[in-house]
Coordinates of C-alpha atoms in Angstrom, one line a residue:
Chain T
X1 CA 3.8 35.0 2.9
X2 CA 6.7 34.1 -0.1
X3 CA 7.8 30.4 0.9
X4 CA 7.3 26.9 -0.2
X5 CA 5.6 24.0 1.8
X6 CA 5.6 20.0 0.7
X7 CA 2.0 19.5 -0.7
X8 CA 0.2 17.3 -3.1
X9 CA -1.5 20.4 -4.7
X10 CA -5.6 20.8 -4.2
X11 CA -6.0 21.1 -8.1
X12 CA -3.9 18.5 -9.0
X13 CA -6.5 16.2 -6.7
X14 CA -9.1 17.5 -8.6
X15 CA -7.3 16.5 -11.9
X16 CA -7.0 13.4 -10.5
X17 CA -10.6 12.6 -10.2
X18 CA -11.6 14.7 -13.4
X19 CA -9.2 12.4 -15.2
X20 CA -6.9 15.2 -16.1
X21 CA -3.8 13.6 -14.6
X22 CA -2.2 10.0 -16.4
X23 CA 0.6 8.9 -14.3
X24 CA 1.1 5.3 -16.2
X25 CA 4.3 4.4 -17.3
X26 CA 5.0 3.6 -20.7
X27 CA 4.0 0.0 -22.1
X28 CA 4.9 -1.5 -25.5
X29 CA 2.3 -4.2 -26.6
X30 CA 2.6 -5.2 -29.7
X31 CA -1.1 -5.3 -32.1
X32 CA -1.8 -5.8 -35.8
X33 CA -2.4 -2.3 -38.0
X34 CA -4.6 -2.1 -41.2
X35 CA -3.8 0.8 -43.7
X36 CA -6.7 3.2 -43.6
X37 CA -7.8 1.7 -40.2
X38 CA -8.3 3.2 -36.6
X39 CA -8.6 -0.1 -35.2
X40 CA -5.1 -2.1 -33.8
X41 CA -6.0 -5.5 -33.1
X42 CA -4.3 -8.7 -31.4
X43 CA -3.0 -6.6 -28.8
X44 CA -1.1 -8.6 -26.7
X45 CA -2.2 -6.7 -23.5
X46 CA -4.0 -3.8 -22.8
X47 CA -3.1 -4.0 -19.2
X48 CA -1.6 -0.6 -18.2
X49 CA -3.4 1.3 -21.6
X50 CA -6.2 4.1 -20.7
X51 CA -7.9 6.5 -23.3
X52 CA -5.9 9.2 -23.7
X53 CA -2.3 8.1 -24.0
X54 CA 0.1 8.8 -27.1
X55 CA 0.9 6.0 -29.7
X56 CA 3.5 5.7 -31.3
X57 CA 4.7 2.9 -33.5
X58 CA 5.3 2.3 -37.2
X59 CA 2.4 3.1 -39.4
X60 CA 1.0 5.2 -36.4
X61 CA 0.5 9.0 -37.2
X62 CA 2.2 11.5 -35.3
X63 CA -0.1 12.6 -32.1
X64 CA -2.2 10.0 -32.2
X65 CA -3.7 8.7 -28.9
X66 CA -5.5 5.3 -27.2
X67 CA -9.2 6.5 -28.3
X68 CA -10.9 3.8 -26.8
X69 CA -10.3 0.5 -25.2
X70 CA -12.6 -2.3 -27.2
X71 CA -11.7 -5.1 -25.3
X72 CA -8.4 -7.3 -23.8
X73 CA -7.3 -7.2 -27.6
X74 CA -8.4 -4.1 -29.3
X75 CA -7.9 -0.2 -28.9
X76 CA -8.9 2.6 -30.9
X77 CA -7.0 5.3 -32.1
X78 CA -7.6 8.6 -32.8
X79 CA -5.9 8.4 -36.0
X80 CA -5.8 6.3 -38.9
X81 CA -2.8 3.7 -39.6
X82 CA -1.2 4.5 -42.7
X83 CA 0.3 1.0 -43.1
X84 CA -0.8 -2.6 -42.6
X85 CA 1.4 -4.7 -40.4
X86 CA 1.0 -7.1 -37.7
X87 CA 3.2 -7.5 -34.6
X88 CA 3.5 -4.3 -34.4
X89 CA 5.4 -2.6 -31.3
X90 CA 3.0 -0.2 -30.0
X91 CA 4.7 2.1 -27.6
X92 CA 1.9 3.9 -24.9
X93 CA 3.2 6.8 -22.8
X94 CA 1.4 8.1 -20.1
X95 CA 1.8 12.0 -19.4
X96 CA 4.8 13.8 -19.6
X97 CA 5.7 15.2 -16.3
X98 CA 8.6 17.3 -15.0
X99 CA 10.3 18.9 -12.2
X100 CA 11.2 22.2 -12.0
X101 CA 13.0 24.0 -9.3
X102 CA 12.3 27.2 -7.3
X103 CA 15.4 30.0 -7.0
X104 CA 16.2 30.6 -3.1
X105 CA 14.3 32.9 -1.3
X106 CA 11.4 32.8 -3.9
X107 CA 9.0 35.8 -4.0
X108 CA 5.9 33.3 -4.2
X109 CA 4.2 30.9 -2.3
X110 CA 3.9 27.4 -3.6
X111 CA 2.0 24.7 -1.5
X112 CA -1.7 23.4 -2.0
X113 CA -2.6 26.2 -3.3
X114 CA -0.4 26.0 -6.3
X115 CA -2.0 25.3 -9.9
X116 CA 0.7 25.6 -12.5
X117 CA 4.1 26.3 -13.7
X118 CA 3.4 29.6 -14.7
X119 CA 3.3 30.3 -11.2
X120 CA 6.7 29.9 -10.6
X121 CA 7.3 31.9 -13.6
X122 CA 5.5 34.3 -13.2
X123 CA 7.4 36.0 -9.9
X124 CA 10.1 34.7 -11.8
X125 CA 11.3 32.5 -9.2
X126 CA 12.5 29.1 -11.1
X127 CA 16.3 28.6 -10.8
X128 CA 18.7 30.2 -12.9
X129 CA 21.9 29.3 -13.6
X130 CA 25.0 27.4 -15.6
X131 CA 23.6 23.6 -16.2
X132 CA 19.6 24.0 -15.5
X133 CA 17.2 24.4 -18.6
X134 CA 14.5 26.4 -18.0
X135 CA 11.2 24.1 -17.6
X136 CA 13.3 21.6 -15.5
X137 CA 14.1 18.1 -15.5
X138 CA 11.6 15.3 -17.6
X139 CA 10.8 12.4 -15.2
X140 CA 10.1 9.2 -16.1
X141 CA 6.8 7.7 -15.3
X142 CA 6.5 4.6 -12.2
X143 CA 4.5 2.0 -11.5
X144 CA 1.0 2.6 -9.8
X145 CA 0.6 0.5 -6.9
X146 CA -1.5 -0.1 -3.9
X147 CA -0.6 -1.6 -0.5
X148 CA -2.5 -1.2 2.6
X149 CA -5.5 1.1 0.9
X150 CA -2.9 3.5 -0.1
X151 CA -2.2 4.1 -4.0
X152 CA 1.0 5.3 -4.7
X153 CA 3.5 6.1 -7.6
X154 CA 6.7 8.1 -7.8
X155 CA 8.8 8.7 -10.7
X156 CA 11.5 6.0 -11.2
X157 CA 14.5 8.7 -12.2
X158 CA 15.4 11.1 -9.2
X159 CA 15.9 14.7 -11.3
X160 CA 19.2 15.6 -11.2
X161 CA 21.6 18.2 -13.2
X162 CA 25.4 18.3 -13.2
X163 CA 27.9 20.5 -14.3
X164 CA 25.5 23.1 -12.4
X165 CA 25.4 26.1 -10.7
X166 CA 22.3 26.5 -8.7
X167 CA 20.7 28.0 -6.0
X168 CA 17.3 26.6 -4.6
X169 CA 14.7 26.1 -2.2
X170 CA 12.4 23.9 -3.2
X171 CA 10.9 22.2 -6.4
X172 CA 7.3 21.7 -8.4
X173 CA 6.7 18.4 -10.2
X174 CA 3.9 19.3 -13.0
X175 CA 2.1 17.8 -16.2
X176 CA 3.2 19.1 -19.6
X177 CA 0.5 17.1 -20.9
X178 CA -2.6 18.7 -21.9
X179 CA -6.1 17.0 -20.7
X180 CA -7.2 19.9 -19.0
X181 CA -6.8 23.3 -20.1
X182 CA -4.4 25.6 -19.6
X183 CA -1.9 23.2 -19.3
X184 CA 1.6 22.7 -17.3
X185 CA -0.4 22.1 -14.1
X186 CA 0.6 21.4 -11.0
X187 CA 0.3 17.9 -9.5
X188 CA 2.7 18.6 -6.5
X189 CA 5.4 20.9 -4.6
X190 CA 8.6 20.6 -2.1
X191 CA 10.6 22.2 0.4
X192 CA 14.0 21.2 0.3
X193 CA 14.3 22.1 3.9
X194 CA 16.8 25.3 3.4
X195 CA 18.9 26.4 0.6
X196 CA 20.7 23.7 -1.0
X197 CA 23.4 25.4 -3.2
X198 CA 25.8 24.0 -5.4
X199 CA 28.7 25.1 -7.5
X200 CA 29.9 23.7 -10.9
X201 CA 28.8 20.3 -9.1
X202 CA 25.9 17.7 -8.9
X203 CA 22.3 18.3 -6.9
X204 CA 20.2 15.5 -7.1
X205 CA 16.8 15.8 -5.4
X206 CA 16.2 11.6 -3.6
X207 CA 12.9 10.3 -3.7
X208 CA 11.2 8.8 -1.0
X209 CA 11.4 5.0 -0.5
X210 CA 8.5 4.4 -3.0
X211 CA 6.3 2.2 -0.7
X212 CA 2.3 3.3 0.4
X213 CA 3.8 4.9 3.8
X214 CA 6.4 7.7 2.0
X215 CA 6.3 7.4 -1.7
X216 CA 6.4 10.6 -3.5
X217 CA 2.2 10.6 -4.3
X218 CA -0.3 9.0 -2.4
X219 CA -3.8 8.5 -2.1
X220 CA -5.7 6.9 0.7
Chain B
X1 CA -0.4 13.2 0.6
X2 CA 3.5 14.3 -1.0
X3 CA 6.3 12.5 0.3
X4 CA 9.8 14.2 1.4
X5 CA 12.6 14.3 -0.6
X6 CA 16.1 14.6 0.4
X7 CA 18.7 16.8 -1.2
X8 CA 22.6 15.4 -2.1
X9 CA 24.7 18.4 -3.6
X10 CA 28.5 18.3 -4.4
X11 CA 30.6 21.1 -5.5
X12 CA 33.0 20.5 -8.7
X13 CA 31.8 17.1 -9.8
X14 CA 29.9 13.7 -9.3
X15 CA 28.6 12.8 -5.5
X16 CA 31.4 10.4 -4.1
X17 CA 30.1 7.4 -3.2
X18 CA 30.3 7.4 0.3
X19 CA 27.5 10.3 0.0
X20 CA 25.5 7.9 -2.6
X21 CA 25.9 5.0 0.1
X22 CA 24.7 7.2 3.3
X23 CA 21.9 7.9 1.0
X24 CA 20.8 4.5 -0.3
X25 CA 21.1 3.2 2.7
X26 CA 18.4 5.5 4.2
X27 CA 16.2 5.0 1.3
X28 CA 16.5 1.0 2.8
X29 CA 16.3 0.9 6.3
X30 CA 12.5 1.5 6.6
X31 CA 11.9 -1.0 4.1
X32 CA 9.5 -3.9 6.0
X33 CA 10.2 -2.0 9.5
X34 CA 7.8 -1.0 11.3
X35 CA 6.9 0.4 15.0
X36 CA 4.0 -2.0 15.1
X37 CA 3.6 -4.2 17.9
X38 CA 6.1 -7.1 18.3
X39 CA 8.1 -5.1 15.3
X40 CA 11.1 -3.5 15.8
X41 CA 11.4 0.5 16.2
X42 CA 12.5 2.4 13.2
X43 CA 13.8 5.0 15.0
X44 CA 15.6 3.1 17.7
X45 CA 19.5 3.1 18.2
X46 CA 19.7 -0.3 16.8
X47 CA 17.9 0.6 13.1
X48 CA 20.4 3.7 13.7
X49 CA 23.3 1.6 13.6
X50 CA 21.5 -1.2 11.1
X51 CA 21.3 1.9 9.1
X52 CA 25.4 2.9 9.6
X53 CA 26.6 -0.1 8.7
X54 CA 24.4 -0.5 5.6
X55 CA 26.1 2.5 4.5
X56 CA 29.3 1.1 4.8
X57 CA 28.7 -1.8 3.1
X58 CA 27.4 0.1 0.1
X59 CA 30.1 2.0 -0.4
X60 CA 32.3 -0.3 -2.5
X61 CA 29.2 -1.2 -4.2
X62 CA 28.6 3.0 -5.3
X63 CA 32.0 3.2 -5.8
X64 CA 32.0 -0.1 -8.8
X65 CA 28.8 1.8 -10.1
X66 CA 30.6 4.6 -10.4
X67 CA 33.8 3.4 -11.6
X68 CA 32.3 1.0 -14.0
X69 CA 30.3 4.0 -15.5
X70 CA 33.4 6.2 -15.7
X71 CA 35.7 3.7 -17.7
X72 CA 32.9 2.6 -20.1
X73 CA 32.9 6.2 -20.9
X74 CA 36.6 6.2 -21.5
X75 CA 36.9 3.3 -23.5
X76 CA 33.7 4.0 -25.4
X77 CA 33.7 7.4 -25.6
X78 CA 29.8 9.5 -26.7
X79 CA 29.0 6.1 -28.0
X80 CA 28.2 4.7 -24.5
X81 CA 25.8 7.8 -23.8
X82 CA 23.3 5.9 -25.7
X83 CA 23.1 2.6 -24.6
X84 CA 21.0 1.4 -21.8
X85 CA 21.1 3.0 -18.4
X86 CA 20.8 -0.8 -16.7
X87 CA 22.1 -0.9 -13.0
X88 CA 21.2 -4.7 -12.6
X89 CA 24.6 -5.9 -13.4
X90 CA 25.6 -4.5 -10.0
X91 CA 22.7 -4.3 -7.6
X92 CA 22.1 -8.0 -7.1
X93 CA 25.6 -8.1 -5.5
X94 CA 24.6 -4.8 -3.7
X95 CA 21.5 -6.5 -2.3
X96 CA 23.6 -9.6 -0.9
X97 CA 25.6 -6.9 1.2
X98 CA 22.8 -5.4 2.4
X99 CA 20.8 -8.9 3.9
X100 CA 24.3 -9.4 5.1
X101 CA 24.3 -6.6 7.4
X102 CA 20.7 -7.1 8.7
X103 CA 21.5 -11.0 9.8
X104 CA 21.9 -11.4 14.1
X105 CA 19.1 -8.2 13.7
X106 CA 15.8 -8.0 14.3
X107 CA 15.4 -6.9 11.2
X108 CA 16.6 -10.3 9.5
X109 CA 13.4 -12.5 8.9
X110 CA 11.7 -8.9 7.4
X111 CA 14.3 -9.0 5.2
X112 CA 14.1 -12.8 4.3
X113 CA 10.7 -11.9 3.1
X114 CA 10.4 -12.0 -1.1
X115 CA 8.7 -8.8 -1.4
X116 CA 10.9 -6.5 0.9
X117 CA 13.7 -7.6 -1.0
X118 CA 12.4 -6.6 -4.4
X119 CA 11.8 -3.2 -2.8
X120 CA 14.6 -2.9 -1.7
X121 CA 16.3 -3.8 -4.8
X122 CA 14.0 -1.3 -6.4
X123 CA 15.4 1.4 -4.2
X124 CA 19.1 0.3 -4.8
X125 CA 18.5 0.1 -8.9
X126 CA 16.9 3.4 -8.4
X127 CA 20.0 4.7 -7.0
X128 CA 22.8 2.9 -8.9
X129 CA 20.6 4.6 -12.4
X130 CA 20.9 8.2 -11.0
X131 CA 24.5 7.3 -10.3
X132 CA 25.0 6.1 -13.6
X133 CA 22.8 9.0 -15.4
X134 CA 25.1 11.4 -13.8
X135 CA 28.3 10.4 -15.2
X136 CA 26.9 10.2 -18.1
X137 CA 25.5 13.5 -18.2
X138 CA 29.1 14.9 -16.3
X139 CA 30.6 13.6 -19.6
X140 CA 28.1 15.2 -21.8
X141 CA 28.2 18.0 -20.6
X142 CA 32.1 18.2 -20.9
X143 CA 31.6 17.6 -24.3
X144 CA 29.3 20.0 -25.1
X145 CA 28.7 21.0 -28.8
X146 CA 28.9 17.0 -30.2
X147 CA 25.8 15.9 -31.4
X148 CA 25.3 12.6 -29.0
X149 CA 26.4 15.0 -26.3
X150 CA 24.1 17.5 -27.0
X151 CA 21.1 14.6 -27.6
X152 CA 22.0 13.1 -24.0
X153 CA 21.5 16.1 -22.4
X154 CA 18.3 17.1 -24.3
X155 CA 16.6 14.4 -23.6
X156 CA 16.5 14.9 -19.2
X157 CA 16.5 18.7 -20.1
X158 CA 14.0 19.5 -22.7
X159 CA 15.1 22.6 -24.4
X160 CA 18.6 22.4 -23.4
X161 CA 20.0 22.8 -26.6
X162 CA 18.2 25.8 -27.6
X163 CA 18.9 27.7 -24.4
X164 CA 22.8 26.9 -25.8
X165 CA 22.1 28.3 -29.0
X166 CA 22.9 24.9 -30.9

């Protein structure tokens, strides 16, 4: 039966233990680069850095990621510097995640069972309309926290688009990042609660308070 | 487990900010309440009307986000699209409003704790930077077609300026 339902989607719990989800915000140690070397050194912090995440900084290649973590000053990455400096800014993103949104009355059914964008494309049901870009709004990675056994994140931007004509009934966050193939998974879906329409106007979907009891993700 | 999300929508423009208040103020009220033993309900008719009057003393507060974000776009013009979206020069006074409302309740000594407060000023940045965002993308959007316009808008919307044909 077509419809949506509020679900943290059963792959996307299975990414999470297969390591195929990042949700880390992005963190800008700094850390000393060697020409020729994949080694940055003198890193200020490694708190908030896990294998996997993009670097970017000057002498750092393009596409390079956090290869390994050496110890509380040293990371490896998966491409060489191609400059020697020290103090460098090393910015580390987590995964690139996005929200797109459903068109009202959708043909599909998105809830646990959901596993990737391309399911919402596929019946062609994501929103069309003046002001929304196909693939939907990029969200801004939160802070991962943990209060009474319950870990929890939520973006910190609530997706929003102005100017906009739409016409929806609910919205999947998903992971542009690619740890696990095929990509643009699923981590999560929502029902709006009814068809919430708007004309030449503003629609901003509000995130839960972001505490262990209601924030958008949790795991207990 | 997925939390629920609310929806604001608002034909023609920007959400006023009595509709940013109402919806701030709902993001706050469960912040360090609880219907624990001893705590007070959450659901009550007091927290209903702790919750109405936090509202109301938002408003002004939404209203100077708002305002603020609007002239800075006058005066600046697509040069203020890149600068910092930073909604801290307004929420500390936002928070004082709020821990205003809550004193006489029994919702004040939660509220004097450290940590619900930084929540809660979480919640209010959180909202004050989608306020701010949306002007800013209002504007850019009525400027379509200039480059810092077009680069504003690109980067919440990937692909935006392809599906314009820029």
């Amino acid at each position: 039966m077509a419809g949506i339902s509020t679900a943290w989607a059963d792959q996307a719990k299975s990414d999470v233990l297969s390591a195929g989800q990042c949700m880390l915000p992005t963190v800008t140690p700094t850390g000393n680069l060697t020409n020729t070397a994949f080694t940055a050194v003198g890193m200020s912090s490694v708190s908030g850095v896990a294998v996997g995440m993009a670097a970017s900084g000057t002498g750092i290649p393009a596409g390079a990621v956090v290869a390994s973590l050496d110890s509380a000053s040293q990371i490896t990455l998966s491409k060489a510097a191609t400059a020697t400096n020290t103090g460098v800014t090393i910015t580390l993103t987590g995964d690139a995640y996005k929200f797109a949104l459903i068109k009202h009355t959708p043909t599909g059914t998105y809830g646990q069972a959901s596993q990737y964008y391309s399911d919402i494309t596929g019946n062609s049901d994501e929103v069309s309309g003046t002001g929304y870009t196909a693939t939907g709004f990029a969200l801004t990675n939160g802070a991962i926290a943990v209060g009474s056994h319950v870990a929890y994140t939520q973006p910190t931007t609530n997706p929003s688009w102005t100017s906009a004509t739409i016409d929806t009934d609910g919205g999947m966050m998903y992971d542009t990042s690619v740890r696990l193939w095929p990509g643009n998974r699923c981590v999560a879906t929502f029902d709006f609660g009814g068809e919430q329409k708007v004309t030449a106007g503003t629609l901003t979907i509000v995130l839960p308070t972001n505490n262990s009891s209601s924030a958008l993700l949790r795991l207990s | 487990m997925a939390g629920i999300v609310r929806v604001l929508t608002t034909d023609g423009g920007t959400h006023p900010p009595e509709k940013y208040a109402m919806a701030t103020a709902e993001l706050l009220t469960p912040m360090g309440i609880g219907a624990e033993a001893g705590r007070p309900d959450n659901n009550g008719p007091a927290a209903l009307m702790l919750r109405a009057k936090i509202a109301q003393a938002l408003i002004p507060h939404h209203h100077k986000v708002k305002h603020t974000e609007i002239g800075r776009l006058r005066d600046k013009g697509h040069d203020h699209l890149a600068s910092d979206i930073d909604p801290r020069e307004h929420s500390g006074d936002a928070l004082k409003a709020v821990l205003d409302c809550s004193k006489g309740t029994p919702w004040e000594a939660q509220h004097a704790s450290a940590d619900v407060q930084q929540a809660m000023q979480g919640e209010i940045n959180r909202m004050f930077h989608s306020a701010m965002r949306e002007e800013r993308e209002h504007h850019a959007r009525k400027n379509a077609g200039h480059p810092k316009c077009d680069a504003f808008v690109e980067a919440w919307h990937p692909g935006s300026t392809k599906q314009a044909g820029v």
